[in-house]
C-alpha atoms as a printed R data frame, in Angstrom:
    type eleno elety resid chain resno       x       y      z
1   ATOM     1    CA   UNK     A     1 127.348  90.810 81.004
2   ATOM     2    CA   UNK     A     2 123.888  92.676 81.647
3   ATOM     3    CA   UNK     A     3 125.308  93.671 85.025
4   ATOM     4    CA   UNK     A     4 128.789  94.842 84.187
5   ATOM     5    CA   UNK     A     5 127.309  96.977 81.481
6   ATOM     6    CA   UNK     A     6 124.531  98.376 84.449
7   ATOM     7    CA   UNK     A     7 121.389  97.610 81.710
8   ATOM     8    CA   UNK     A     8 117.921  96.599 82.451
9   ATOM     9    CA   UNK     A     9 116.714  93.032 80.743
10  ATOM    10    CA   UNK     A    10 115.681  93.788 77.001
11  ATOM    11    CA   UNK     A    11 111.995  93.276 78.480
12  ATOM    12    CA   UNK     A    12 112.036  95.945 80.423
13  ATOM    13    CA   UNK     A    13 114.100  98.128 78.112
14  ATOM    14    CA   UNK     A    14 111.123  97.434 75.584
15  ATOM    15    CA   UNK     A    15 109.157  98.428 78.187
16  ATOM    16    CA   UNK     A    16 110.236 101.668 78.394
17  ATOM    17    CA   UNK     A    17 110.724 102.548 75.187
18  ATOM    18    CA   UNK     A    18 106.800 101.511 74.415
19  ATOM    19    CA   UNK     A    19 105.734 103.586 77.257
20  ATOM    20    CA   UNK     A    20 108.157 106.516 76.116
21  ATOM    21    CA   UNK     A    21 106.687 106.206 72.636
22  ATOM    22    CA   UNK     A    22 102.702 106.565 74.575
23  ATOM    23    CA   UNK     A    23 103.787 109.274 76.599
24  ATOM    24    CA   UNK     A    24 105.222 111.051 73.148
25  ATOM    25    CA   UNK     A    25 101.724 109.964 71.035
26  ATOM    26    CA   UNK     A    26  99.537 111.586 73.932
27  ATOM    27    CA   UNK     A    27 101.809 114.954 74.527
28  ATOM    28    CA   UNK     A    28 101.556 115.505 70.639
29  ATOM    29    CA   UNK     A    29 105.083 115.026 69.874
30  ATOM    30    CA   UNK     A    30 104.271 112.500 67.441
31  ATOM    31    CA   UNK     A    31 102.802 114.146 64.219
32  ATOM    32    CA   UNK     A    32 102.135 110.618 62.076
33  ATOM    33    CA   UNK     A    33 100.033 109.624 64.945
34  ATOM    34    CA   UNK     A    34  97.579 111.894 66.123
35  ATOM    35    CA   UNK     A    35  96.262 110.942 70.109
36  ATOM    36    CA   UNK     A    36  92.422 111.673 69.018
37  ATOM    37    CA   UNK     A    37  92.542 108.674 66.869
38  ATOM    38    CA   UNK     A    38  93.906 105.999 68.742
39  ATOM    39    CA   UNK     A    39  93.886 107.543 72.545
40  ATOM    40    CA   UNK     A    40  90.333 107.845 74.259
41  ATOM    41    CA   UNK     A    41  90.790 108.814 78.133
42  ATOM    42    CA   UNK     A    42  88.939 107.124 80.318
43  ATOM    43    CA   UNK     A    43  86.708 108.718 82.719
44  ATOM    44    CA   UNK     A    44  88.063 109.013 86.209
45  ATOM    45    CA   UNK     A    45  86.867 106.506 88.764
46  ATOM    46    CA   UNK     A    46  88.141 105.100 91.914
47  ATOM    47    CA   UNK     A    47  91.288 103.142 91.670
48  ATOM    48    CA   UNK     A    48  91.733  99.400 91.682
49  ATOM    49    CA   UNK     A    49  94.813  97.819 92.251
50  ATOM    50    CA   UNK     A    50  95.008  94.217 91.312
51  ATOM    51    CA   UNK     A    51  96.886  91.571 93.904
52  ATOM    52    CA   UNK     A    52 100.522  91.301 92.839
53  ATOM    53    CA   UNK     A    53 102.218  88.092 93.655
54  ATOM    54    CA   UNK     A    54 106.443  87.915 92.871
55  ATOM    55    CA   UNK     A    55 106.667  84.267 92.778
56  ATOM    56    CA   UNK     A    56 104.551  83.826 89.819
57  ATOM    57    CA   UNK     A    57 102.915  84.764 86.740
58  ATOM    58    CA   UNK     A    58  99.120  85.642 86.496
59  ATOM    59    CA   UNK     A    59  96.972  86.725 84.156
60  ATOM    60    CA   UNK     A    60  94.459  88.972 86.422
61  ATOM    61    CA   UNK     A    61  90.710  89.288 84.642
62  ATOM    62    CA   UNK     A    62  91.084  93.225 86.353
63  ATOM    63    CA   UNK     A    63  94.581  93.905 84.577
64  ATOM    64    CA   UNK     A    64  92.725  95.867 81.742
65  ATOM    65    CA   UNK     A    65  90.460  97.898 83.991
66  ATOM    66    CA   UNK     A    66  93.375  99.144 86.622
67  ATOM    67    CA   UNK     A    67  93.846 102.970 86.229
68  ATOM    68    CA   UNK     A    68  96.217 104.136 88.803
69  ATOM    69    CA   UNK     A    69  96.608 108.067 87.628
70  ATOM    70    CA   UNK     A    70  94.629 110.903 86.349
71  ATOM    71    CA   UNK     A    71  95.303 110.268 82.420
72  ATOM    72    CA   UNK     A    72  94.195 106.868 81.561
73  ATOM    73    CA   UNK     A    73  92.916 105.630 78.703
74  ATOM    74    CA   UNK     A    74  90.345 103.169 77.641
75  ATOM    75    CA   UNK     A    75  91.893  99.966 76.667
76  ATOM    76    CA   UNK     A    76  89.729  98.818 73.441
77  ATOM    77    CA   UNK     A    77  88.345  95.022 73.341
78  ATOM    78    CA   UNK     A    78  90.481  92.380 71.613
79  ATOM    79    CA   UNK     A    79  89.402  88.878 71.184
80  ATOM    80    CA   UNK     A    80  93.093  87.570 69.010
81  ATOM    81    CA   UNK     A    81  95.782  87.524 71.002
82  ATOM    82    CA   UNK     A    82  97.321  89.344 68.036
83  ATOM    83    CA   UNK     A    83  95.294  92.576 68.734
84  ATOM    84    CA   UNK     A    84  95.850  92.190 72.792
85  ATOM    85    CA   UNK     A    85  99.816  92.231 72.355
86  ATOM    86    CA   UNK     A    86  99.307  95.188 69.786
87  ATOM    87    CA   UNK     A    87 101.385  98.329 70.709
88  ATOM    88    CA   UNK     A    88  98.353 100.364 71.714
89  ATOM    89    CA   UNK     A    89  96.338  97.693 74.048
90  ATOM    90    CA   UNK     A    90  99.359  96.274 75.658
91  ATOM    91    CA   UNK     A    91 101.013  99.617 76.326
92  ATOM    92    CA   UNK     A    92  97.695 101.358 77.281
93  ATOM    93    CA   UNK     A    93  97.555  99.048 80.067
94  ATOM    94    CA   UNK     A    94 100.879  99.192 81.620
95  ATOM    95    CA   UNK     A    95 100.088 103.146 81.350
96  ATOM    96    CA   UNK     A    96  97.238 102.939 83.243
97  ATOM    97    CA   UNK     A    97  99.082 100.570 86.147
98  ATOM    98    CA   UNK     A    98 102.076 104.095 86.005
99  ATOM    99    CA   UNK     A    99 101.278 106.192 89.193
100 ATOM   100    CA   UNK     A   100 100.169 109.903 88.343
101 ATOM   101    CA   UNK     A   101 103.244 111.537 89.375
102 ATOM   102    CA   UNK     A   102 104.938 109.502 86.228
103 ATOM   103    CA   UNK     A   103 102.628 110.073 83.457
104 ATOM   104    CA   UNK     A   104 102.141 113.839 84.913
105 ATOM   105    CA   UNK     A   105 105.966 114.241 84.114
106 ATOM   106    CA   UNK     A   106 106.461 117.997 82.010
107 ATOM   107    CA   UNK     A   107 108.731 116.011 79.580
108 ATOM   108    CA   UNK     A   108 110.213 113.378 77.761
109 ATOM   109    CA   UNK     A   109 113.635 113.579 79.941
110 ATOM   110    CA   UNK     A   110 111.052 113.575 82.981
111 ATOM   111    CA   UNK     A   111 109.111 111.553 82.053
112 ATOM   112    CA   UNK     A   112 112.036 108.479 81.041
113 ATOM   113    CA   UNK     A   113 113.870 109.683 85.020
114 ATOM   114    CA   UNK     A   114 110.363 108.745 86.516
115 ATOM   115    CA   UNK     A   115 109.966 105.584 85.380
116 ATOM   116    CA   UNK     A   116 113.247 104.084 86.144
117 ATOM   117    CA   UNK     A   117 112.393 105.743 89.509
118 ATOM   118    CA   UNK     A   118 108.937 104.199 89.611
């Protein structure tokens, strides 16, 4: 049914939408949340990119220091696995894995076209 109706899997949808939802908290679009309080960028550095493998699932020590573009953020400590599936460490880190031509986008429409490009 997911492929007659041309949608993503609700994981990746969710994706999306909690990467949409970053990229509106860090432009400002989002008055409730203001970016000083919950976004710290991280200093730039040189890029690692962790080994990828398609044929199964790992759980890479570096996934939560990979910053792939010029506006990451620092992913904050967790120790419950509560806090490390919490909206702002588990998105901050699939926004620092987005390239910089992505997260660079000039808006929301741009920024939605990039990632199901990406």
């Amino acid at each position: 049914m997911l492929k007659q109706l041309e949608l993503p899997p609700l994981q990746q949808r969710r994706k999306i939408n909690r990467l949409v939802m970053l990229y509106k908290v860090a432009e400002g679009l989002v008055p409730d949340i203001p970016a000083t309080d919950y976004l710290k960028p991280a200093r730039v550095k040189r890029q690692i990119k962790a080994k990828q493998y398609s044929d199964c699932v790992t759980s890479n020590i570096l996934d939560k220091q990979v910053i792939n573009n010029d506006r990451g953020f620092v992913v904050k400590n967790s120790n419950s696995n509560q806090y490390k599936n919490s909206f702002f460490v588990k998105t901050i880190i699939e926004w620092n894995h987005l390239d910089s031509r992505v997260v660079n986008a000039e808006t929301v429409e741009g920024f939605k076209s990039a990632l199901h490009f990406d």
